[in-house]
JSON list of C-alpha atoms in Angstrom, two decimals:
[
{"chain": "X", "resi": 206, "resn": "MET", "atom": "CA", "xyz": [95.61, 227.98, 78.82]},
{"chain": "X", "resi": 207, "resn": "VAL", "atom": "CA", "xyz": [95.50, 225.53, 75.90]},
{"chain": "X", "resi": 208, "resn": "ARG", "atom": "CA", "xyz": [97.18, 222.18, 76.44]},
{"chain": "X", "resi": 209, "resn": "LYS", "atom": "CA", "xyz": [97.18, 218.67, 75.06]},
{"chain": "X", "resi": 210, "resn": "ALA", "atom": "CA", "xyz": [94.20, 216.72, 76.40]},
{"chain": "X", "resi": 211, "resn": "THR", "atom": "CA", "xyz": [94.69, 213.76, 78.73]},
{"chain": "X", "resi": 212, "resn": "PRO", "atom": "CA", "xyz": [92.36, 210.83, 79.46]},
{"chain": "X", "resi": 213, "resn": "GLY", "atom": "CA", "xyz": [91.25, 212.76, 82.56]},
{"chain": "X", "resi": 214, "resn": "ASP", "atom": "CA", "xyz": [89.70, 215.40, 80.26]},
{"chain": "X", "resi": 215, "resn": "LEU", "atom": "CA", "xyz": [87.38, 212.96, 78.50]},
{"chain": "X", "resi": 216, "resn": "ASP", "atom": "CA", "xyz": [84.36, 213.56, 80.76]},
{"chain": "X", "resi": 217, "resn": "ALA", "atom": "CA", "xyz": [84.65, 217.34, 80.34]},
{"chain": "X", "resi": 218, "resn": "ILE", "atom": "CA", "xyz": [84.95, 217.12, 76.56]},
{"chain": "X", "resi": 219, "resn": "ALA", "atom": "CA", "xyz": [82.03, 214.69, 76.33]},
{"chain": "X", "resi": 220, "resn": "ALA", "atom": "CA", "xyz": [79.96, 217.04, 78.52]},
{"chain": "X", "resi": 221, "resn": "ILE", "atom": "CA", "xyz": [80.64, 219.91, 76.09]},
{"chain": "X", "resi": 222, "resn": "TYR", "atom": "CA", "xyz": [79.56, 217.71, 73.17]},
{"chain": "X", "resi": 223, "resn": "ASP", "atom": "CA", "xyz": [76.40, 216.76, 75.07]},
{"chain": "X", "resi": 224, "resn": "ALA", "atom": "CA", "xyz": [75.60, 220.39, 75.90]},
{"chain": "X", "resi": 225, "resn": "ILE", "atom": "CA", "xyz": [76.03, 221.41, 72.26]},
{"chain": "X", "resi": 226, "resn": "HIS", "atom": "CA", "xyz": [73.78, 218.56, 71.10]},
{"chain": "X", "resi": 227, "resn": "THR", "atom": "CA", "xyz": [71.17, 219.71, 73.64]},
{"chain": "X", "resi": 228, "resn": "GLU", "atom": "CA", "xyz": [71.40, 223.31, 72.37]},
{"chain": "X", "resi": 229, "resn": "GLU", "atom": "CA", "xyz": [70.94, 222.13, 68.79]},
{"chain": "X", "resi": 230, "resn": "GLU", "atom": "CA", "xyz": [68.01, 219.86, 69.62]},
{"chain": "X", "resi": 231, "resn": "ALA", "atom": "CA", "xyz": [66.33, 222.76, 71.44]},
{"chain": "X", "resi": 232, "resn": "GLY", "atom": "CA", "xyz": [66.82, 225.03, 68.42]},
{"chain": "X", "resi": 233, "resn": "ARG", "atom": "CA", "xyz": [69.20, 227.40, 70.21]},
{"chain": "X", "resi": 234, "resn": "ALA", "atom": "CA", "xyz": [72.17, 226.44, 68.01]},
{"chain": "X", "resi": 235, "resn": "SER", "atom": "CA", "xyz": [72.66, 225.29, 64.44]},
{"chain": "X", "resi": 236, "resn": "ILE", "atom": "CA", "xyz": [75.83, 223.24, 64.16]},
{"chain": "X", "resi": 237, "resn": "GLY", "atom": "CA", "xyz": [74.72, 220.31, 62.00]},
{"chain": "X", "resi": 238, "resn": "TRP", "atom": "CA", "xyz": [75.83, 217.55, 64.35]},
{"chain": "X", "resi": 239, "resn": "VAL", "atom": "CA", "xyz": [73.74, 214.56, 65.44]},
{"chain": "X", "resi": 240, "resn": "ARG", "atom": "CA", "xyz": [73.77, 213.13, 68.96]},
{"chain": "X", "resi": 241, "resn": "GLY", "atom": "CA", "xyz": [75.11, 209.59, 68.98]},
{"chain": "X", "resi": 242, "resn": "VAL", "atom": "CA", "xyz": [76.66, 210.03, 65.53]},
{"chain": "X", "resi": 243, "resn": "TYR", "atom": "CA", "xyz": [79.15, 212.90, 65.79]},
{"chain": "X", "resi": 244, "resn": "PRO", "atom": "CA", "xyz": [80.87, 214.12, 67.84]},
{"chain": "X", "resi": 245, "resn": "THR", "atom": "CA", "xyz": [80.79, 211.44, 70.50]},
{"chain": "X", "resi": 246, "resn": "ARG", "atom": "CA", "xyz": [82.60, 210.48, 73.65]},
{"chain": "X", "resi": 247, "resn": "GLU", "atom": "CA", "xyz": [84.29, 207.75, 71.61]},
{"chain": "X", "resi": 248, "resn": "SER", "atom": "CA", "xyz": [85.54, 210.19, 68.96]},
{"chain": "X", "resi": 249, "resn": "ALA", "atom": "CA", "xyz": [87.02, 212.36, 71.74]},
{"chain": "X", "resi": 250, "resn": "ALA", "atom": "CA", "xyz": [88.64, 209.32, 73.36]},
{"chain": "X", "resi": 251, "resn": "ASP", "atom": "CA", "xyz": [90.19, 208.33, 70.02]},
{"chain": "X", "resi": 252, "resn": "SER", "atom": "CA", "xyz": [91.59, 211.84, 69.56]},
{"chain": "X", "resi": 253, "resn": "ILE", "atom": "CA", "xyz": [93.03, 211.87, 73.07]},
{"chain": "X", "resi": 254, "resn": "ALA", "atom": "CA", "xyz": [94.64, 208.48, 72.45]},
{"chain": "X", "resi": 255, "resn": "ASN", "atom": "CA", "xyz": [96.07, 209.75, 69.14]},
{"chain": "X", "resi": 256, "resn": "GLY", "atom": "CA", "xyz": [97.54, 212.78, 70.90]},
{"chain": "X", "resi": 257, "resn": "ASP", "atom": "CA", "xyz": [95.77, 215.36, 68.74]},
{"chain": "X", "resi": 258, "resn": "MET", "atom": "CA", "xyz": [93.06, 216.62, 71.11]},
{"chain": "X", "resi": 259, "resn": "PHE", "atom": "CA", "xyz": [93.67, 219.92, 72.87]},
{"chain": "X", "resi": 260, "resn": "VAL", "atom": "CA", "xyz": [91.67, 221.66, 75.58]},
{"chain": "X", "resi": 261, "resn": "LEU", "atom": "CA", "xyz": [91.35, 225.23, 76.77]},
{"chain": "X", "resi": 262, "resn": "GLU", "atom": "CA", "xyz": [91.03, 225.71, 80.50]},
{"chain": "X", "resi": 263, "resn": "SER", "atom": "CA", "xyz": [89.66, 228.71, 82.34]},
{"chain": "X", "resi": 264, "resn": "GLU", "atom": "CA", "xyz": [90.03, 228.66, 86.12]},
{"chain": "X", "resi": 265, "resn": "ASP", "atom": "CA", "xyz": [90.96, 224.95, 85.98]},
{"chain": "X", "resi": 266, "resn": "VAL", "atom": "CA", "xyz": [87.78, 224.06, 84.06]},
{"chain": "X", "resi": 267, "resn": "VAL", "atom": "CA", "xyz": [87.82, 222.72, 80.49]},
{"chain": "X", "resi": 268, "resn": "VAL", "atom": "CA", "xyz": [85.75, 225.23, 78.50]},
{"chain": "X", "resi": 269, "resn": "ALA", "atom": "CA", "xyz": [86.73, 224.33, 74.93]},
{"chain": "X", "resi": 270, "resn": "ALA", "atom": "CA", "xyz": [88.36, 221.55, 72.94]},
{"chain": "X", "resi": 271, "resn": "ALA", "atom": "CA", "xyz": [89.60, 220.91, 69.43]},
{"chain": "X", "resi": 272, "resn": "LYS", "atom": "CA", "xyz": [91.34, 218.25, 67.43]},
{"chain": "X", "resi": 273, "resn": "ILE", "atom": "CA", "xyz": [94.43, 219.54, 65.61]},
{"chain": "X", "resi": 274, "resn": "ASN", "atom": "CA", "xyz": [96.42, 217.45, 63.16]},
{"chain": "X", "resi": 275, "resn": "GLN", "atom": "CA", "xyz": [97.47, 217.15, 59.55]},
{"chain": "X", "resi": 276, "resn": "GLU", "atom": "CA", "xyz": [94.62, 214.86, 58.50]},
{"chain": "X", "resi": 277, "resn": "GLN", "atom": "CA", "xyz": [92.77, 216.29, 55.54]},
{"chain": "X", "resi": 278, "resn": "VAL", "atom": "CA", "xyz": [89.48, 214.52, 55.04]},
{"chain": "X", "resi": 279, "resn": "PRO", "atom": "CA", "xyz": [88.95, 213.00, 51.55]},
{"chain": "X", "resi": 280, "resn": "GLU", "atom": "CA", "xyz": [86.31, 215.66, 50.78]},
{"chain": "X", "resi": 281, "resn": "TYR", "atom": "CA", "xyz": [89.04, 218.30, 50.78]},
{"chain": "X", "resi": 282, "resn": "LYS", "atom": "CA", "xyz": [90.11, 217.02, 47.36]},
{"chain": "X", "resi": 283, "resn": "ASN", "atom": "CA", "xyz": [86.90, 218.55, 45.97]},
{"chain": "X", "resi": 284, "resn": "ALA", "atom": "CA", "xyz": [87.61, 222.03, 47.35]},
{"chain": "X", "resi": 285, "resn": "ARG", "atom": "CA", "xyz": [89.25, 224.78, 45.32]},
{"chain": "X", "resi": 286, "resn": "TRP", "atom": "CA", "xyz": [92.04, 225.77, 47.66]},
{"chain": "X", "resi": 287, "resn": "ASP", "atom": "CA", "xyz": [93.74, 229.08, 46.95]},
{"chain": "X", "resi": 288, "resn": "TYR", "atom": "CA", "xyz": [97.04, 227.73, 48.24]},
{"chain": "X", "resi": 289, "resn": "PRO", "atom": "CA", "xyz": [98.23, 224.51, 46.67]},
{"chain": "X", "resi": 290, "resn": "ALA", "atom": "CA", "xyz": [100.23, 222.88, 49.43]},
{"chain": "X", "resi": 291, "resn": "SER", "atom": "CA", "xyz": [101.83, 219.53, 50.07]},
{"chain": "X", "resi": 292, "resn": "GLU", "atom": "CA", "xyz": [100.26, 217.45, 52.83]},
{"chain": "X", "resi": 293, "resn": "GLU", "atom": "CA", "xyz": [103.16, 218.08, 55.19]},
{"chain": "X", "resi": 294, "resn": "GLN", "atom": "CA", "xyz": [102.62, 221.86, 54.89]},
{"chain": "X", "resi": 295, "resn": "VAL", "atom": "CA", "xyz": [98.96, 221.76, 56.00]},
{"chain": "X", "resi": 296, "resn": "MET", "atom": "CA", "xyz": [97.54, 221.77, 59.55]},
{"chain": "X", "resi": 297, "resn": "VAL", "atom": "CA", "xyz": [93.82, 221.16, 60.09]},
{"chain": "X", "resi": 298, "resn": "LEU", "atom": "CA", "xyz": [91.52, 222.25, 62.91]},
{"chain": "X", "resi": 299, "resn": "HIS", "atom": "CA", "xyz": [88.69, 219.77, 63.51]},
{"chain": "X", "resi": 300, "resn": "THR", "atom": "CA", "xyz": [85.67, 219.84, 65.82]},
{"chain": "X", "resi": 301, "resn": "LEU", "atom": "CA", "xyz": [86.34, 223.07, 67.68]},
{"chain": "X", "resi": 302, "resn": "VAL", "atom": "CA", "xyz": [83.83, 223.18, 70.54]},
{"chain": "X", "resi": 303, "resn": "VAL", "atom": "CA", "xyz": [83.16, 225.76, 73.22]},
{"chain": "X", "resi": 304, "resn": "ALA", "atom": "CA", "xyz": [80.92, 224.98, 76.18]},
{"chain": "X", "resi": 305, "resn": "PRO", "atom": "CA", "xyz": [77.64, 226.86, 75.60]},
{"chain": "X", "resi": 306, "resn": "ALA", "atom": "CA", "xyz": [78.03, 228.50, 79.02]},
{"chain": "X", "resi": 307, "resn": "GLY", "atom": "CA", "xyz": [81.28, 230.03, 77.73]},
{"chain": "X", "resi": 308, "resn": "LYS", "atom": "CA", "xyz": [79.77, 231.58, 74.62]},
{"chain": "X", "resi": 309, "resn": "GLY", "atom": "CA", "xyz": [80.97, 235.12, 73.95]},
{"chain": "X", "resi": 310, "resn": "LYS", "atom": "CA", "xyz": [84.02, 234.92, 76.22]},
{"chain": "X", "resi": 311, "resn": "GLY", "atom": "CA", "xyz": [86.60, 234.64, 73.45]},
{"chain": "X", "resi": 312, "resn": "TYR", "atom": "CA", "xyz": [87.37, 230.96, 73.99]},
{"chain": "X", "resi": 313, "resn": "GLY", "atom": "CA", "xyz": [86.95, 230.10, 70.31]},
{"chain": "X", "resi": 314, "resn": "THR", "atom": "CA", "xyz": [89.31, 232.90, 69.33]},
{"chain": "X", "resi": 315, "resn": "GLN", "atom": "CA", "xyz": [91.86, 231.69, 71.87]},
{"chain": "X", "resi": 316, "resn": "CYS", "atom": "CA", "xyz": [91.67, 228.16, 70.47]},
{"chain": "X", "resi": 317, "resn": "VAL", "atom": "CA", "xyz": [92.18, 229.37, 66.91]},
{"chain": "X", "resi": 318, "resn": "ALA", "atom": "CA", "xyz": [95.14, 231.53, 68.00]},
{"chain": "X", "resi": 319, "resn": "PHE", "atom": "CA", "xyz": [96.68, 228.45, 69.62]},
{"chain": "X", "resi": 320, "resn": "TYR", "atom": "CA", "xyz": [96.04, 226.43, 66.45]},
{"chain": "X", "resi": 321, "resn": "GLU", "atom": "CA", "xyz": [97.81, 229.04, 64.32]},
{"chain": "X", "resi": 322, "resn": "THR", "atom": "CA", "xyz": [100.83, 229.18, 66.64]},
{"chain": "X", "resi": 323, "resn": "TYR", "atom": "CA", "xyz": [100.97, 225.38, 66.86]},
{"chain": "X", "resi": 324, "resn": "ALA", "atom": "CA", "xyz": [100.84, 225.09, 63.06]},
{"chain": "X", "resi": 325, "resn": "ARG", "atom": "CA", "xyz": [103.71, 227.56, 62.64]},
{"chain": "X", "resi": 326, "resn": "GLU", "atom": "CA", "xyz": [105.75, 225.69, 65.25]},
{"chain": "X", "resi": 327, "resn": "GLN", "atom": "CA", "xyz": [105.17, 222.45, 63.31]},
{"chain": "X", "resi": 328, "resn": "GLY", "atom": "CA", "xyz": [106.29, 224.08, 60.05]},
{"chain": "X", "resi": 329, "resn": "CYS", "atom": "CA", "xyz": [102.79, 224.21, 58.55]},
{"chain": "X", "resi": 330, "resn": "PRO", "atom": "CA", "xyz": [102.03, 227.60, 56.97]},
{"chain": "X", "resi": 331, "resn": "TYR", "atom": "CA", "xyz": [98.73, 226.50, 55.42]},
{"chain": "X", "resi": 332, "resn": "LEU", "atom": "CA", "xyz": [95.71, 226.21, 57.69]},
{"chain": "X", "resi": 333, "resn": "ARG", "atom": "CA", "xyz": [92.49, 224.45, 56.78]},
{"chain": "X", "resi": 334, "resn": "ILE", "atom": "CA", "xyz": [89.19, 224.23, 58.61]},
{"chain": "X", "resi": 335, "resn": "ASP", "atom": "CA", "xyz": [85.76, 222.94, 57.70]},
{"chain": "X", "resi": 336, "resn": "THR", "atom": "CA", "xyz": [82.32, 223.49, 59.14]},
{"chain": "X", "resi": 337, "resn": "ASN", "atom": "CA", "xyz": [78.72, 222.75, 58.27]},
{"chain": "X", "resi": 338, "resn": "GLN", "atom": "CA", "xyz": [77.25, 225.46, 56.05]},
{"chain": "X", "resi": 339, "resn": "ARG", "atom": "CA", "xyz": [74.51, 226.15, 58.59]},
{"chain": "X", "resi": 340, "resn": "ASN", "atom": "CA", "xyz": [77.00, 226.78, 61.42]},
{"chain": "X", "resi": 341, "resn": "LEU", "atom": "CA", "xyz": [76.90, 230.55, 61.03]},
{"chain": "X", "resi": 342, "resn": "ALA", "atom": "CA", "xyz": [78.58, 231.21, 64.39]},
{"chain": "X", "resi": 343, "resn": "ALA", "atom": "CA", "xyz": [81.70, 229.29, 63.35]},
{"chain": "X", "resi": 344, "resn": "ARG", "atom": "CA", "xyz": [81.72, 230.79, 59.86]},
{"chain": "X", "resi": 345, "resn": "THR", "atom": "CA", "xyz": [81.48, 234.29, 61.32]},
{"chain": "X", "resi": 346, "resn": "LEU", "atom": "CA", "xyz": [84.31, 233.62, 63.77]},
{"chain": "X", "resi": 347, "resn": "TYR", "atom": "CA", "xyz": [86.59, 232.16, 61.13]},
{"chain": "X", "resi": 348, "resn": "LYS", "atom": "CA", "xyz": [85.95, 235.05, 58.74]},
{"chain": "X", "resi": 349, "resn": "LYS", "atom": "CA", "xyz": [86.72, 237.55, 61.52]},
{"chain": "X", "resi": 350, "resn": "LEU", "atom": "CA", "xyz": [90.01, 235.71, 62.13]},
{"chain": "X", "resi": 351, "resn": "GLY", "atom": "CA", "xyz": [91.07, 235.94, 58.48]},
{"chain": "X", "resi": 352, "resn": "TYR", "atom": "CA", "xyz": [89.94, 232.59, 57.07]},
{"chain": "X", "resi": 353, "resn": "ARG", "atom": "CA", "xyz": [88.54, 232.54, 53.56]},
{"chain": "X", "resi": 354, "resn": "GLU", "atom": "CA", "xyz": [85.76, 230.23, 52.44]},
{"chain": "X", "resi": 355, "resn": "VAL", "atom": "CA", "xyz": [86.95, 228.46, 49.30]},
{"chain": "X", "resi": 356, "resn": "GLY", "atom": "CA", "xyz": [83.81, 226.46, 48.61]},
{"chain": "X", "resi": 357, "resn": "VAL", "atom": "CA", "xyz": [81.13, 224.07, 49.76]},
{"chain": "X", "resi": 358, "resn": "VAL", "atom": "CA", "xyz": [81.41, 220.31, 49.25]},
{"chain": "X", "resi": 359, "resn": "THR", "atom": "CA", "xyz": [78.30, 218.21, 49.86]},
{"chain": "X", "resi": 360, "resn": "CYS", "atom": "CA", "xyz": [79.18, 214.86, 51.37]},
{"chain": "X", "resi": 361, "resn": "GLN", "atom": "CA", "xyz": [78.58, 212.27, 54.05]},
{"chain": "X", "resi": 362, "resn": "PHE", "atom": "CA", "xyz": [80.68, 213.64, 56.89]},
{"chain": "X", "resi": 363, "resn": "ASN", "atom": "CA", "xyz": [81.50, 211.80, 60.10]},
{"chain": "X", "resi": 364, "resn": "GLY", "atom": "CA", "xyz": [78.50, 209.55, 59.53]},
{"chain": "X", "resi": 365, "resn": "ILE", "atom": "CA", "xyz": [76.05, 212.40, 58.85]},
{"chain": "X", "resi": 366, "resn": "PRO", "atom": "CA", "xyz": [74.55, 212.31, 55.32]},
{"chain": "X", "resi": 367, "resn": "ASP", "atom": "CA", "xyz": [74.22, 215.25, 52.91]},
{"chain": "X", "resi": 368, "resn": "VAL", "atom": "CA", "xyz": [76.38, 217.72, 54.82]},
{"chain": "X", "resi": 369, "resn": "PRO", "atom": "CA", "xyz": [77.17, 220.95, 52.95]},
{"chain": "X", "resi": 370, "resn": "LEU", "atom": "CA", "xyz": [80.76, 221.22, 54.18]},
{"chain": "X", "resi": 371, "resn": "VAL", "atom": "CA", "xyz": [82.27, 224.71, 53.99]},
{"chain": "X", "resi": 372, "resn": "CYS", "atom": "CA", "xyz": [86.03, 224.57, 53.45]},
{"chain": "X", "resi": 373, "resn": "LEU", "atom": "CA", "xyz": [88.12, 227.46, 54.75]},
{"chain": "X", "resi": 374, "resn": "GLU", "atom": "CA", "xyz": [91.81, 228.29, 54.60]},
{"chain": "X", "resi": 375, "resn": "LYS", "atom": "CA", "xyz": [94.42, 230.77, 55.69]},
{"chain": "X", "resi": 376, "resn": "LYS", "atom": "CA", "xyz": [98.16, 231.15, 55.19]},
{"chain": "X", "resi": 377, "resn": "VAL", "atom": "CA", "xyz": [100.28, 232.15, 58.19]}
]
């Protein structure tokens, strides 16, 4: 079940971030994030406070989280979107994370399905996502789910320099 995150979910979300940072530092994952820079417990707390953090639970345990809102980062202006859309027509999925122990269980797909339904319910037919170019797992998932890569924008992203940011979109 996907639901809006509450302050009581902060420890679980931060633990997922920590586990992903550990996987990356050990060379078992390639996400492009940096521990202590992004994502952090503080960034999760801010998203919870803003009301745009959602979590996926399995057997009463938070196994995935994502920030969903209409905030398009400034770098999106440099992407060649196939669908020109007004800001109020676009929903964005940010920082989708799945606990490494839940890899391969379909949690990422469930989160994206929720995102698509949520966007439609909010009257947003244009979906946008970004990910680091080296995050092949995310890029593969998004492609499988019908998202098209529209380009790569190199930028400083969430405090991390020289990120090749892949921009993806889909119309629902």
